[in-house]
């Protein structure tokens, strides 16, 4: 029986004009190859891929790359080839490899290009990563019974006004009008649209629960776009919206989604932190964020070293101060001067000056007289290490005074500029129902003094409270008249009678080493992180103003219409690309997790030297794999196939991972250039057909940087018969 014609790709030109092609494997021209080979995929590979060579023996001694001819059509067959794939790598040298940020690396590796400030194009490599992320998310959304839809990017201002969010949306919302002057916005989020859609269709509790999600582009007019895809004006989000009949089922749905989010991030094999979060303008009183720890992250996550407590800096708490315990130094109890500091802020209408009084030092110093710090001075060398300056947490202040504008850097100057003197009014209060009633007097300027709870632990606190109750002359030299209306927010006003240390007014940023509020043994640590996802229990925040109601199923409320309980669960798809890339990189380039890599395996070799055969071996499914796939699908109830069963969809583990997504690097470049380019792009596994391939054993060098299988004498040399098993096992571990 004749040997199979597996090497028909390596055809070369002969001198004879009668038979211009010959197979390198069997040395036969096409006219004498048996007719039953017409079903073989490799039969179509007879082509003029090499230069004119007079003898076949010379071809065995040297491998010659094809000369570039712009008129030659691309080689198109069933295989993925980089000659047919737009990969604009090379030509961009890093200024400093050690200091290169992830956005610059993604540009250099050919994943993205910037179009305008904060707006980017995804190139083919970047799009493949994005599509695999979408496929992964689709699979996990189907696992919770969610249906995918596509909502319009355009929403109306009227709908946002009805929900009450337009007024507080700010300048980040991109607004426009059509030719009829109808006002629209480019949606940064779709709570209003999905609520309006569902309320028009769902009328009975028997139609609940409803779980709908979309993956689409959103827009936000960022004041300062930065970090590439991490914070741009255009971005891609996955939003899952849930509708339930009552709060109990909505909370159960929320917990189910949180569990699925953890499963998704675990499949990506990335470190993540689940943190308690502030719902902000979204609404609701229950939310969690999913963070990827990263030195370049803009968020700060507070975590306990002992228990599972984790929270975003905006809502994190430390152990409250005991107001009955005065700080001591040694065995004595000196009257410690906390070196009072004042933080100034102003409201959005520029009429209210906010003064936050707090101790400048975090802990009592050993000798307050020697170690006192004045404004602008550097800390003395003999201060205790823990005596670091405190800082006011603007998130906390915003929760206390919603009209506070944290973007203002010069509040005192603005307060002077917009100052309106208080004039007592003797006229009666205006009647809104009387058209002849006099207009209300102009809003006057006022002061709000806020005292942090940490001041209550010092014996001189009451003196501070009295001295600065009506003005703010401590560090600003601004002497306000005592006639200016002043409001004092005392920390004791925010203390629960049942728990005197449980709800104090703590406006200071948490520092490393603060005590945990949930346990007695832990201290708090600070971690910079990138937010990847956020889950919200919205309750009836949108269903009430937008009229999303169904008939109640409760016997006592039979026939009564009740608002649906909602949840919103988002994932930043586009920002996950740089976030994950930042985690998996080294000095050579990127190192993608298998599930979202643009290609799982890159095969590098000289064209015509068998790289097509290796591709076919890796990507051909055998009967054993197909049978085990069916059994695994039956056991898991997934129905088989679908996303994650291999190919461009990626994902999956075990046997299902054996459908390998490979690519041939058949470009006319040197082997060294191709290997460096593969490291830059970040394929999980690279197969090199080098010197070991040319010996009699035909061994392939398997490289995997995540496993340390790269470099001189570190790659695995694998024979062709074991190649698919070895590569599949490596990919299952990535």
XYZ file of C-alpha atoms in Angstrom:
734
model
C 0.000 0.000 0.000
C 1.441 3.325 -0.999
C 2.253 5.945 1.657
C -0.295 8.767 2.084
C 0.445 11.979 0.236
C 0.633 14.159 3.380
C 3.360 16.420 2.105
C 1.864 17.685 -1.117
C 2.279 21.246 0.204
C 5.982 21.062 -0.453
C 5.731 21.139 -4.228
C 8.622 22.573 -6.251
C 9.154 23.493 -9.881
C 11.049 21.131 -12.195
C 12.915 21.979 -15.321
C 10.547 19.965 -17.463
C 7.827 22.012 -19.133
C 5.717 18.889 -19.546
C 5.283 18.395 -15.766
C 5.974 21.641 -13.881
C 5.142 20.265 -10.391
C 6.270 17.324 -8.309
C 5.461 16.069 -4.787
C 8.412 16.165 -2.411
C 7.089 13.200 -0.424
C 6.740 10.576 -3.172
C 8.612 12.335 -6.002
C 5.606 11.859 -8.318
C 4.168 14.456 -10.664
C 0.407 15.082 -10.505
C -0.393 13.068 -13.620
C 0.655 9.775 -11.968
C -0.885 10.312 -8.490
C -3.765 7.825 -7.983
C -7.223 9.152 -8.754
C -8.570 8.128 -5.322
C -6.578 10.990 -3.760
C -9.065 13.543 -5.064
C -10.766 13.435 -1.662
C -7.538 14.305 0.111
C -7.488 17.921 1.259
C -3.853 18.315 0.360
C -4.451 17.671 -3.351
C -5.291 21.336 -3.891
C -1.921 22.370 -2.601
C -0.024 21.876 -5.878
C 1.155 25.399 -6.592
C 4.223 27.303 -7.578
C 5.384 28.127 -4.044
C 9.117 28.032 -4.614
C 11.675 29.529 -6.963
C 12.781 27.736 -10.077
C 15.164 24.947 -9.024
C 16.735 22.648 -11.560
C 17.102 19.547 -9.377
C 15.115 18.137 -6.506
C 18.253 17.196 -4.572
C 19.193 20.836 -4.091
C 15.801 21.512 -2.537
C 16.479 19.014 0.260
C 19.627 20.845 1.283
C 18.139 24.318 1.552
C 14.727 25.765 2.287
C 14.068 28.819 0.173
C 11.330 31.285 1.105
C 9.150 32.461 -1.774
C 10.042 35.755 -3.336
C 7.487 38.488 -2.827
C 5.277 39.139 -5.819
C 2.470 41.700 -5.287
C 0.528 40.263 -8.223
C 0.337 36.778 -6.719
C -3.091 36.082 -5.176
C -3.130 35.028 -1.503
C -2.956 31.351 -0.583
C -6.520 30.577 0.525
C -7.514 27.184 1.866
C -9.074 25.728 5.021
C -6.129 26.819 7.159
C -5.628 30.079 9.073
C -2.548 31.807 7.679
C -0.869 35.032 8.736
C -0.261 35.801 5.055
C -4.060 36.218 4.816
C -4.463 37.955 8.178
C -3.766 41.646 8.737
C -1.177 41.757 11.539
C 0.629 45.138 11.499
C 3.388 44.233 13.958
C 6.935 45.453 13.677
C 8.143 48.924 12.853
C 7.287 50.375 16.286
C 10.193 50.119 18.682
C 9.496 50.478 22.414
C 11.026 53.550 23.995
C 11.614 51.710 27.254
C 10.544 48.074 27.558
C 10.496 48.148 31.360
C 8.362 51.293 31.534
C 6.132 50.553 28.516
C 2.471 50.858 29.501
C -0.009 48.267 28.345
C -1.677 50.569 25.815
C 1.626 51.167 24.022
C 2.288 47.413 24.052
C -1.118 46.648 22.511
C -0.395 49.152 19.752
C 3.054 47.688 19.106
C 1.651 44.144 19.046
C -0.951 45.093 16.429
C -4.162 44.922 18.489
C -5.423 48.530 18.475
C -4.827 51.908 16.892
C -6.012 55.292 18.110
C -8.428 57.173 15.869
C -9.058 60.264 18.000
C -8.671 61.235 21.631
C -10.335 58.504 23.631
C -11.538 56.639 20.503
C -9.827 53.518 19.169
C -10.003 51.011 16.322
C -9.776 47.296 17.092
C -7.507 45.611 14.537
C -8.081 41.954 13.557
C -6.052 40.559 16.459
C -7.849 42.800 18.948
C -11.220 41.930 17.437
C -10.541 38.201 17.813
C -9.772 38.704 21.519
C -12.936 40.803 21.853
C -15.064 38.184 20.081
C -13.722 35.397 22.300
C -14.539 37.458 25.372
C -18.058 37.904 24.012
C -18.350 34.158 23.365
C -17.207 33.413 26.922
C -19.725 35.879 28.354
C -22.499 34.480 26.130
C -21.910 31.009 27.519
C -22.081 32.176 31.130
C -25.173 34.281 30.462
C -26.924 31.289 28.936
C -26.046 29.385 32.114
C -28.352 31.734 34.086
C -31.129 31.594 31.492
C -30.535 35.042 29.973
C -31.570 35.935 26.426
C -29.441 38.192 24.267
C -30.830 41.248 22.516
C -29.487 44.447 20.971
C -30.764 47.774 22.261
C -30.401 50.982 20.315
C -27.436 53.144 21.181
C -29.698 56.210 20.998
C -32.019 57.090 23.865
C -34.276 60.085 24.416
C -33.789 62.878 26.920
C -37.505 62.672 27.709
C -37.126 59.124 29.019
C -34.114 60.074 31.149
C -36.015 63.070 32.499
C -38.881 60.771 33.470
C -36.543 58.512 35.429
C -34.938 61.525 37.120
C -31.388 60.817 35.935
C -30.923 63.462 33.273
C -30.469 66.347 35.692
C -27.597 64.650 37.490
C -26.043 63.136 34.363
C -23.606 66.011 33.955
C -21.502 66.821 30.924
C -20.331 63.259 30.360
C -23.587 62.402 28.551
C -23.318 63.122 24.818
C -26.476 64.907 23.667
C -27.761 65.873 20.223
C -30.908 66.920 18.349
C -32.404 65.698 15.107
C -33.784 67.992 12.389
C -37.059 68.246 14.305
C -35.216 69.423 17.428
C -36.056 66.216 19.274
C -33.488 65.747 22.002
C -31.531 62.504 22.161
C -28.479 61.112 23.935
C -25.868 58.483 23.125
C -26.586 56.057 25.930
C -23.842 55.475 28.476
C -26.216 52.923 30.048
C -29.628 51.439 29.203
C -31.689 51.109 32.387
C -34.385 53.457 31.089
C -34.640 51.795 27.679
C -34.824 48.220 28.954
C -37.379 49.161 31.609
C -39.555 50.902 29.030
C -39.259 47.918 26.681
C -40.100 45.263 29.271
C -42.967 47.265 30.775
C -44.611 47.435 27.340
C -44.512 43.641 26.972
C -44.659 42.077 30.432
C -48.041 42.607 32.120
C -48.409 39.614 34.440
C -46.268 38.082 37.166
C -46.643 34.795 35.257
C -44.267 36.235 32.628
C -41.549 36.721 35.227
C -38.667 36.283 35.797
C -37.164 37.997 32.764
C -33.408 38.072 32.142
C -32.148 40.020 29.146
C -28.620 41.072 28.259
C -26.769 42.854 25.516
C -23.179 43.480 24.497
C -22.876 46.801 22.749
C -21.033 50.066 22.375
C -21.599 52.925 24.756
C -20.414 56.492 24.875
C -19.250 58.907 27.542
C -17.709 62.342 27.040
C -14.732 61.785 29.315
C -13.123 64.951 30.584
C -9.687 63.352 30.483
C -9.514 60.121 28.456
C -6.506 58.061 29.497
C -4.958 54.593 29.587
C -6.246 53.640 26.139
C -9.194 51.249 26.243
C -9.398 51.478 30.024
C -10.996 54.922 29.979
C -12.130 56.141 26.592
C -15.090 57.960 25.100
C -16.339 54.823 23.353
C -16.397 51.428 25.045
C -18.103 48.044 24.934
C -20.194 46.794 27.833
C -22.166 43.702 28.683
C -25.337 44.594 30.587
C -27.641 41.980 32.063
C -31.016 43.242 33.272
C -33.202 41.109 35.534
C -36.881 41.547 36.427
C -38.510 39.686 39.338
C -41.871 39.744 41.037
C -40.682 40.630 44.555
C -37.584 41.539 46.511
C -36.896 38.030 47.816
C -36.690 36.506 44.336
C -34.692 39.523 43.109
C -32.089 38.982 45.847
C -31.918 35.283 44.944
C -31.348 36.274 41.312
C -28.658 38.727 42.404
C -26.796 36.021 44.312
C -27.045 33.652 41.347
C -25.543 36.262 39.011
C -22.719 36.992 41.471
C -21.905 33.281 41.558
C -21.811 33.157 37.760
C -19.527 36.205 37.628
C -17.050 34.435 39.886
C -17.186 31.393 37.626
C -16.486 33.561 34.578
C -13.428 35.233 36.090
C -12.151 31.909 37.382
C -12.334 30.486 33.858
C -10.214 33.410 32.694
C -7.717 32.346 35.384
C -7.112 35.896 36.524
C -6.877 37.122 40.118
C -9.939 39.101 41.169
C -11.415 40.742 44.257
C -15.140 40.969 44.981
C -15.678 44.231 46.852
C -18.680 45.892 48.429
C -19.493 49.016 46.443
C -21.466 52.229 46.424
C -24.413 52.193 44.017
C -23.958 55.892 43.208
C -26.354 57.346 40.649
C -27.465 53.901 39.493
C -29.689 53.488 42.519
C -30.347 50.654 44.916
C -28.614 49.783 48.156
C -26.818 46.549 47.257
C -23.915 46.313 44.813
C -20.562 44.613 44.359
C -17.580 45.356 42.160
C -15.218 42.832 40.591
C -11.651 44.099 40.507
C -8.425 42.916 38.935
C -5.455 43.868 41.161
C -3.069 46.025 39.139
C -0.454 48.667 40.025
C -1.876 50.874 37.266
C -5.465 50.607 38.539
C -7.320 53.810 39.369
C -9.562 52.202 42.000
C -8.489 51.339 45.538
C -9.885 48.219 47.208
C -9.755 47.908 50.995
C -9.378 44.317 52.254
C -8.964 42.671 55.645
C -5.971 40.453 56.349
C -8.050 38.118 58.518
C -11.672 37.944 57.365
C -13.313 38.202 53.911
C -14.179 41.900 54.201
C -13.427 43.843 50.984
C -14.875 47.156 49.868
C -14.275 49.927 47.403
C -12.606 52.996 48.874
C -15.809 54.963 48.319
C -17.745 52.911 50.874
C -15.071 51.103 52.906
C -15.092 51.505 56.670
C -12.553 51.050 59.426
C -13.204 50.239 63.059
C -14.971 53.240 64.635
C -13.283 55.436 67.200
C -14.388 54.951 70.799
C -15.431 58.473 71.887
C -14.977 57.510 75.548
C -11.337 56.518 75.091
C -8.734 59.278 74.919
C -5.502 58.436 73.044
C -2.649 57.771 75.420
C 1.131 57.816 75.157
C 2.691 55.225 77.424
C 1.059 55.143 80.859
C 0.161 58.843 80.889
C -2.724 60.617 79.202
C -1.438 63.946 77.903
C -3.809 66.484 76.418
C -2.691 65.782 72.870
C -3.044 68.493 70.255
C -4.318 66.719 67.110
C -3.039 69.640 64.996
C -6.427 70.538 63.591
C -6.637 70.656 59.804
C -9.409 71.913 57.555
C -10.476 70.630 54.160
C -12.493 73.078 52.037
C -15.076 72.244 49.429
C -17.918 73.981 47.664
C -21.304 73.010 46.283
C -22.210 73.009 42.605
C -24.150 76.281 42.910
C -21.053 77.939 44.492
C -23.186 79.245 47.349
C -22.183 76.856 50.145
C -18.679 76.596 51.558
C -17.980 73.235 53.173
C -15.350 73.015 55.933
C -14.283 69.589 57.134
C -12.355 69.649 60.446
C -10.141 66.668 61.205
C -6.852 65.812 62.965
C -3.864 66.365 60.724
C -2.011 63.396 62.199
C -3.393 59.905 62.112
C -2.092 58.918 65.568
C -0.767 60.819 68.621
C 2.923 61.685 68.380
C 5.369 60.959 71.192
C 6.102 64.635 71.830
C 3.449 66.915 70.310
C 5.455 70.064 71.084
C 8.500 68.892 69.147
C 6.697 67.135 66.350
C 4.013 69.682 65.510
C 3.659 70.196 61.760
C 2.645 73.485 60.242
C 1.129 73.893 56.799
C 3.749 73.358 54.112
C 6.348 71.794 56.417
C 7.897 68.399 55.827
C 7.447 65.792 58.582
C 10.232 65.712 61.151
C 12.564 62.730 61.024
C 11.817 61.683 64.614
C 8.061 61.325 64.102
C 6.593 57.884 64.591
C 6.078 56.021 61.347
C 2.319 55.786 61.852
C 1.925 59.528 62.391
C 1.179 60.283 58.735
C -1.066 63.117 57.573
C -4.742 62.296 57.233
C -6.705 62.950 54.033
C -10.404 63.615 53.530
C -12.223 61.011 51.438
C -14.212 62.976 48.802
C -16.528 59.997 48.236
C -17.609 60.107 51.868
C -18.188 63.848 51.735
C -20.257 63.453 48.572
C -22.459 60.878 50.295
C -23.005 63.311 53.165
C -23.568 66.408 50.993
C -24.753 65.326 47.498
C -24.369 68.872 46.115
C -20.623 68.870 46.866
C -18.510 69.381 43.722
C -15.287 67.334 44.071
C -13.820 68.689 40.822
C -13.197 72.196 42.221
C -9.614 72.877 43.253
C -10.076 76.466 44.511
C -13.285 76.516 46.601
C -12.370 79.603 48.682
C -11.834 81.758 45.595
C -15.116 80.602 44.059
C -16.975 81.266 47.312
C -15.613 84.843 47.311
C -16.519 85.304 43.660
C -20.130 84.128 44.050
C -20.707 85.472 47.540
C -24.259 86.692 48.244
C -24.740 88.461 51.565
C -27.494 87.259 53.815
C -30.303 89.808 54.264
C -33.108 88.849 56.641
C -36.415 88.928 54.809
C -39.463 90.543 56.431
C -41.878 89.648 53.636
C -44.051 86.536 53.922
C -42.949 83.327 52.282
C -43.952 83.111 48.594
C -47.031 81.073 47.776
C -46.394 78.764 44.785
C -50.135 78.640 44.076
C -50.503 82.438 43.965
C -49.350 83.962 40.649
C -49.208 87.423 42.276
C -47.018 86.241 45.111
C -43.605 88.005 45.237
C -40.643 85.993 43.942
C -38.448 84.270 46.517
C -35.360 86.195 47.644
C -32.073 85.299 45.968
C -30.206 82.379 47.488
C -27.593 83.616 49.942
C -24.182 82.182 50.733
C -23.800 79.886 53.705
C -21.254 77.730 55.499
C -21.441 74.087 56.512
C -18.954 72.926 59.156
C -18.390 69.186 59.406
C -16.415 67.505 62.201
C -14.854 64.102 61.706
C -15.581 61.528 64.397
C -11.885 61.101 65.208
C -11.864 64.564 66.840
C -14.309 63.407 69.510
C -11.555 61.284 71.094
C -9.511 64.347 72.081
C -10.175 66.361 75.240
C -10.032 69.748 73.488
C -12.617 68.813 70.870
C -15.351 71.011 72.365
C -13.064 74.037 72.229
C -12.431 73.411 68.537
C -16.133 73.007 67.924
C -16.888 76.371 69.586
C -13.988 78.278 68.039
C -14.689 77.377 64.449
C -18.435 76.964 64.421
C -19.139 80.177 62.532
C -16.117 80.850 60.388
C -13.201 79.261 58.624
C -10.190 81.418 59.463
C -7.927 78.570 60.545
C -5.865 78.097 57.395
C -7.516 80.266 54.745
C -7.351 83.779 56.252
C -10.989 84.165 55.235
C -12.978 85.881 57.975
C -16.649 85.213 57.416
C -19.230 87.322 59.143
C -20.966 85.593 62.021
C -24.213 86.682 60.404
C -23.648 84.172 57.618
C -26.017 81.242 58.138
C -23.924 78.349 59.373
C -24.808 74.705 59.783
C -22.745 72.411 61.982
C -22.717 68.683 61.326
C -21.442 67.076 64.482
C -20.078 63.504 64.466
C -22.312 62.585 67.392
C -25.352 63.357 65.232
C -24.474 60.275 63.179
C -24.125 57.870 66.085
C -26.767 55.242 66.688
C -28.060 55.214 70.322
C -28.112 51.421 70.235
C -24.541 51.204 68.923
C -22.524 54.299 69.961
C -19.480 53.195 67.968
C -21.242 51.762 64.922
C -22.219 54.684 62.678
C -19.834 57.514 63.285
C -19.125 60.262 60.794
C -15.804 59.086 59.377
C -14.732 61.307 56.486
C -11.050 60.324 56.341
C -9.363 58.030 53.871
C -8.497 54.630 55.230
C -4.791 54.034 55.735
C -2.791 50.827 55.582
C -3.001 49.092 58.961
C -6.349 50.510 60.106
C -8.439 48.030 62.072
C -11.108 45.942 60.342
C -14.747 46.860 61.129
C -15.959 43.246 60.757
C -13.491 41.284 62.898
C -11.323 41.804 65.983
C -8.019 40.433 64.673
C -7.626 41.823 61.163
C -6.097 44.992 59.791
C -6.858 46.656 56.470
C -4.705 46.642 53.336
C -5.001 48.869 50.256
C -4.765 47.458 46.730
C -4.831 49.351 43.447
C -7.161 47.608 41.041
C -9.042 47.850 37.741
C -12.810 47.455 37.865
C -13.977 44.746 35.446
C -17.598 44.292 36.477
C -20.328 45.654 38.717
C -23.558 44.078 39.956
C -26.483 46.189 41.228
C -29.726 45.315 42.953
C -31.805 48.241 41.713
C -35.054 47.403 43.462
C -37.803 49.674 42.156
C -35.517 52.615 41.314
C -36.604 52.581 37.634
C -39.765 50.482 37.633
C -41.679 53.018 39.771
C -41.000 56.227 37.773
C -41.311 54.399 34.431
C -44.431 52.444 35.358
C -43.051 48.915 34.993
C -45.714 47.036 36.966
C -47.335 43.617 37.008
C -50.287 42.147 38.838
C -49.304 40.912 42.266
C -49.240 37.174 42.949
C -49.617 37.652 46.720
C -53.095 36.629 47.982
C -53.439 39.763 50.094
C -52.634 41.973 47.065
C -54.663 40.097 44.470
C -55.396 42.275 41.471
C -53.087 45.028 42.663
C -50.348 46.265 40.320
C -46.878 46.224 41.930
C -43.553 47.487 40.494
C -41.102 44.884 39.256
C -37.872 44.369 41.202
C -34.883 44.983 38.958
C -31.188 44.191 38.844
C -28.402 45.393 36.568
C -25.154 43.497 36.088
C -22.384 44.915 33.907
C -19.000 43.814 32.580
C -16.593 46.146 30.782
C -15.732 43.997 27.767
C -13.370 46.371 25.974
C -11.554 47.381 29.170
C -10.976 43.723 30.018
C -8.561 43.481 27.067
C -5.890 45.850 28.478
C -6.640 44.758 32.055
C -5.933 41.086 31.327
C -3.032 41.982 29.063
C -1.488 43.993 31.921
C -1.668 40.919 34.136
C -0.201 38.503 31.588
C 2.896 40.099 30.109
C 6.661 39.941 30.426
C 9.695 41.530 28.827
C 9.077 39.670 25.555
C 5.455 40.723 25.068
C 1.936 39.530 25.869
C 0.862 36.128 27.244
C -2.871 35.612 26.733
C -4.943 33.061 28.669
C -5.990 30.288 26.324
C -9.704 31.095 26.474
C -9.370 34.574 24.906
C -6.085 34.327 22.963
C -6.402 35.488 19.327
C -5.024 32.061 18.330
C -4.160 29.277 20.745
C -1.227 27.897 18.776
C 1.135 29.505 16.282
C 3.100 27.184 14.008
C 6.413 28.636 12.845
C 8.554 27.127 10.138
C 9.758 27.530 6.609
C 7.065 27.427 3.984
C 6.966 24.034 2.330
C 8.708 22.259 5.201
C 5.646 20.571 6.693
C 3.949 23.315 8.710
C 0.672 22.597 6.906
C 0.851 18.966 8.016
C 1.305 19.988 11.646
C -1.678 22.325 11.316
C -3.849 19.489 9.977
C -2.763 17.136 12.764
C -3.710 19.675 15.467
C -7.023 20.787 14.007
C -8.406 17.456 12.747
C -11.002 15.939 15.040
C -10.864 12.176 15.458
C -13.716 9.859 16.379
C -12.543 9.417 19.984
C -12.611 13.169 20.612
C -16.083 13.479 19.077
C -17.493 10.609 21.169
C -16.071 12.025 24.403
C -17.416 15.473 23.500
C -20.906 14.006 23.180
C -20.582 12.209 26.531
C -19.292 15.340 28.268
C -22.102 17.436 26.785
C -24.685 14.903 27.950
C -23.267 14.846 31.478
C -23.158 18.648 31.764
C -26.491 19.200 30.036
C -24.983 21.771 27.701
C -26.289 20.141 24.568
C -22.864 19.905 22.981
C -21.216 22.162 20.480
C -21.835 25.863 20.727
C -19.452 28.369 22.130
C -16.484 26.843 23.841
C -16.378 23.635 21.816
C -13.340 24.832 19.968
C -12.385 26.813 16.918
C -12.664 30.567 16.935
C -15.111 30.399 19.798
C -12.393 29.234 22.156
C -13.128 28.310 25.716
C -13.791 25.023 27.328
C -11.421 22.680 29.032
C -10.527 19.034 29.057
C -11.314 17.077 25.935
C -13.411 19.893 24.507
C -10.262 21.962 24.391
C -8.741 19.615 21.810
C -10.384 21.586 18.994
C -7.283 23.725 18.727
C -7.438 27.199 17.208
C -4.131 27.316 15.324
C -2.520 29.664 12.818
C 0.348 29.241 10.381
C 3.027 31.893 10.260
C 3.890 31.430 6.603
C 5.104 34.977 6.062
C 8.329 35.536 4.175
C 10.360 36.442 7.259
C 13.254 34.801 9.029
C 12.640 32.216 11.765
C 14.101 34.516 14.425
C 11.817 37.392 13.389
C 8.754 35.121 13.476
C 9.616 33.778 16.932
C 10.084 37.289 18.354
C 6.815 38.384 16.755
C 4.991 35.378 18.253
C 6.295 36.340 21.700
C 5.132 39.918 21.187
C 1.620 38.887 20.089
C 1.340 36.443 22.986
C 0.124 33.093 21.606
C -0.263 30.613 24.508
C 1.672 27.880 22.649
C 4.222 28.258 19.852
C 5.409 25.301 17.725
C 8.785 25.771 16.070
C 9.831 23.547 13.178
C 13.556 24.194 13.455
C 16.650 22.029 13.533
C 14.974 19.187 15.427
C 12.336 19.007 12.699
C 14.903 18.506 9.986
C 16.490 15.421 11.540
C 15.187 11.916 10.962
C 12.917 11.886 14.046
C 10.927 14.909 12.837
C 10.507 16.488 16.284
C 8.659 19.753 16.925
C 9.814 22.254 19.555
C 6.889 23.211 21.805
C 7.223 26.573 23.582
C 4.924 27.938 26.309
C 6.084 31.038 28.178
C 3.453 30.723 30.901
C 4.984 27.356 31.792
C 8.584 28.499 31.394
C 9.039 26.399 28.248
C 10.971 28.969 26.254
C 14.589 29.787 25.666
C 17.623 27.702 24.887
C 17.144 23.983 25.670
C 13.907 24.737 27.602
C 11.322 23.959 24.932
C 9.808 20.483 24.679
C 10.921 18.367 21.716
C 7.907 16.291 20.761
C 7.466 13.731 18.024
C 4.583 14.206 15.620
C 2.625 11.244 17.004
C 2.478 12.784 20.500
C 2.109 16.402 19.422
C -1.676 16.765 19.657
C -1.778 15.155 23.120
C 1.061 17.314 24.502
C -0.313 20.564 23.079
C -3.833 19.740 24.259
C -2.602 19.048 27.782
C -0.702 22.346 27.871
C -3.723 24.296 26.665
C -5.967 22.646 29.261
C -3.663 24.061 31.961
C -3.683 27.621 30.562
